[in-house]
């Protein structure tokens, strides 16, 4: 299993229930920080996402260079797991690359 995809999570992808439903395993993450974005609320309507997270309002990101940094976790995923994360995030998010405080380049989901 090649886990060469880095994903920064600041929300529900850190939950055990979501990780087990989407990846079939618990992920080991490292703390990191993302700057340049503000957190906003996103109303979730997808039944599968609601079932996995148990949460109707998720966090989303919008570009904002003045916003305070956002703490989260960096997870190493396989390409298939990253594709599963794309399905989980569905139409509410888009994936883009970002540079974290540690200097690592990772994928992050922002508000679509």
mmCIF file of C-alpha atoms in Angstrom:
data_model
loop_
_atom_site.group_PDB
_atom_site.id
_atom_site.type_symbol
_atom_site.label_atom_id
_atom_site.label_comp_id
_atom_site.label_asym_id
_atom_site.label_seq_id
_atom_site.Cartn_x
_atom_site.Cartn_y
_atom_site.Cartn_z
ATOM 1 C CA UNK A 1 0.000 0.000 0.000
ATOM 2 C CA UNK A 2 1.654 3.209 -1.195
ATOM 3 C CA UNK A 3 0.532 6.152 0.925
ATOM 4 C CA UNK A 4 2.042 8.974 -1.097
ATOM 5 C CA UNK A 5 -0.884 11.416 -1.056
ATOM 6 C CA UNK A 6 -0.819 14.030 1.722
ATOM 7 C CA UNK A 7 -4.158 15.413 2.862
ATOM 8 C CA UNK A 8 -4.656 18.209 5.404
ATOM 9 C CA UNK A 9 -7.832 17.710 7.433
ATOM 10 C CA UNK A 10 -9.391 20.411 9.577
ATOM 11 C CA UNK A 11 -12.774 18.757 10.118
ATOM 12 C CA UNK A 12 -14.736 15.524 9.920
ATOM 13 C CA UNK A 13 -12.061 13.478 8.142
ATOM 14 C CA UNK A 14 -10.397 13.380 11.559
ATOM 15 C CA UNK A 15 -13.362 11.455 13.029
ATOM 16 C CA UNK A 16 -12.901 7.718 13.621
ATOM 17 C CA UNK A 17 -16.370 6.968 12.201
ATOM 18 C CA UNK A 18 -15.599 8.820 8.954
ATOM 19 C CA UNK A 19 -12.173 7.224 8.560
ATOM 20 C CA UNK A 20 -13.558 3.732 9.072
ATOM 21 C CA UNK A 21 -16.453 4.302 6.640
ATOM 22 C CA UNK A 22 -14.349 5.954 3.921
ATOM 23 C CA UNK A 23 -10.968 4.222 4.237
ATOM 24 C CA UNK A 24 -11.677 1.056 6.203
ATOM 25 C CA UNK A 25 -8.959 1.950 8.682
ATOM 26 C CA UNK A 26 -7.868 4.566 11.182
ATOM 27 C CA UNK A 27 -5.385 7.097 9.864
ATOM 28 C CA UNK A 28 -2.312 8.298 11.694
ATOM 29 C CA UNK A 29 -1.929 12.040 11.335
ATOM 30 C CA UNK A 30 0.617 14.689 12.169
ATOM 31 C CA UNK A 31 -0.324 18.108 13.507
ATOM 32 C CA UNK A 32 0.107 21.021 11.110
ATOM 33 C CA UNK A 33 -1.365 24.447 10.394
ATOM 34 C CA UNK A 34 -2.876 26.077 7.306
ATOM 35 C CA UNK A 35 -2.875 29.852 6.745
ATOM 36 C CA UNK A 36 -4.667 31.982 4.178
ATOM 37 C CA UNK A 37 -8.181 30.620 4.666
ATOM 38 C CA UNK A 38 -11.186 31.375 6.869
ATOM 39 C CA UNK A 39 -13.536 28.716 8.222
ATOM 40 C CA UNK A 40 -17.204 28.832 7.171
ATOM 41 C CA UNK A 41 -20.147 26.532 7.881
ATOM 42 C CA UNK A 42 -21.492 24.235 5.159
ATOM 43 C CA UNK A 43 -24.916 22.583 5.383
ATOM 44 C CA UNK A 44 -24.591 18.890 4.470
ATOM 45 C CA UNK A 45 -27.495 17.115 2.777
ATOM 46 C CA UNK A 46 -25.825 13.979 1.381
ATOM 47 C CA UNK A 47 -27.288 11.043 3.402
ATOM 48 C CA UNK A 48 -24.070 8.991 3.171
ATOM 49 C CA UNK A 49 -21.984 11.871 4.534
ATOM 50 C CA UNK A 50 -24.511 12.537 7.291
ATOM 51 C CA UNK A 51 -24.497 8.841 8.198
ATOM 52 C CA UNK A 52 -20.682 8.674 8.348
ATOM 53 C CA UNK A 53 -20.139 11.894 10.306
ATOM 54 C CA UNK A 54 -23.360 12.266 12.262
ATOM 55 C CA UNK A 55 -22.965 16.022 11.789
ATOM 56 C CA UNK A 56 -25.203 18.240 9.633
ATOM 57 C CA UNK A 57 -23.000 21.363 9.643
ATOM 58 C CA UNK A 58 -19.420 20.814 8.446
ATOM 59 C CA UNK A 59 -16.525 23.233 8.271
ATOM 60 C CA UNK A 60 -15.395 24.617 4.939
ATOM 61 C CA UNK A 61 -12.649 26.989 3.870
ATOM 62 C CA UNK A 62 -12.671 30.163 1.789
ATOM 63 C CA UNK A 63 -9.574 32.119 0.803
ATOM 64 C CA UNK A 64 -8.818 34.896 3.307
ATOM 65 C CA UNK A 65 -5.221 36.049 3.829
ATOM 66 C CA UNK A 66 -6.216 37.908 7.024
ATOM 67 C CA UNK A 67 -7.836 34.933 8.786
ATOM 68 C CA UNK A 68 -6.111 33.232 11.716
ATOM 69 C CA UNK A 69 -4.259 29.969 10.952
ATOM 70 C CA UNK A 70 -6.231 26.728 11.087
ATOM 71 C CA UNK A 71 -4.949 23.741 13.048
ATOM 72 C CA UNK A 72 -5.442 20.278 11.627
ATOM 73 C CA UNK A 73 -3.856 16.946 10.793
ATOM 74 C CA UNK A 74 -1.894 15.744 7.781
ATOM 75 C CA UNK A 75 -2.773 12.222 6.725
ATOM 76 C CA UNK A 76 -0.913 9.947 4.297
ATOM 77 C CA UNK A 77 -3.364 8.290 1.923
ATOM 78 C CA UNK A 78 -3.218 5.965 -1.027
ATOM 79 C CA UNK A 79 -4.535 7.240 -4.368
ATOM 80 C CA UNK A 80 -7.653 5.084 -3.839
ATOM 81 C CA UNK A 81 -8.209 6.572 -0.375
ATOM 82 C CA UNK A 82 -7.854 10.090 -1.773
ATOM 83 C CA UNK A 83 -10.502 9.193 -4.369
ATOM 84 C CA UNK A 84 -12.742 7.958 -1.517
ATOM 85 C CA UNK A 85 -12.207 11.278 0.278
ATOM 86 C CA UNK A 86 -13.255 13.096 -2.908
ATOM 87 C CA UNK A 87 -16.513 11.119 -2.930
ATOM 88 C CA UNK A 88 -17.107 11.838 0.763
ATOM 89 C CA UNK A 89 -16.551 15.577 0.296
ATOM 90 C CA UNK A 90 -18.933 15.465 -2.720
ATOM 91 C CA UNK A 91 -20.352 18.574 -4.350
ATOM 92 C CA UNK A 92 -19.755 20.801 -1.319
ATOM 93 C CA UNK A 93 -15.964 20.927 -1.671
ATOM 94 C CA UNK A 94 -13.165 21.037 -4.192
ATOM 95 C CA UNK A 95 -9.667 19.741 -3.581
ATOM 96 C CA UNK A 96 -6.669 22.026 -4.056
ATOM 97 C CA UNK A 97 -3.008 21.982 -3.109
ATOM 98 C CA UNK A 98 -1.736 24.185 -0.290
ATOM 99 C CA UNK A 99 1.544 24.783 1.508
ATOM 100 C CA UNK A 100 1.272 24.178 5.256
ATOM 101 C CA UNK A 101 3.188 25.883 8.072
ATOM 102 C CA UNK A 102 5.613 22.934 8.133
ATOM 103 C CA UNK A 103 6.471 23.608 4.478
ATOM 104 C CA UNK A 104 4.772 20.459 3.216
ATOM 105 C CA UNK A 105 2.511 20.608 0.186
ATOM 106 C CA UNK A 106 -0.768 18.803 0.861
ATOM 107 C CA UNK A 107 -4.253 18.533 -0.563
ATOM 108 C CA UNK A 108 -6.982 20.429 1.254
ATOM 109 C CA UNK A 109 -10.735 20.608 0.684
ATOM 110 C CA UNK A 110 -12.158 24.107 0.287
ATOM 111 C CA UNK A 111 -15.735 25.289 -0.180
ATOM 112 C CA UNK A 112 -16.899 24.683 -3.774
#
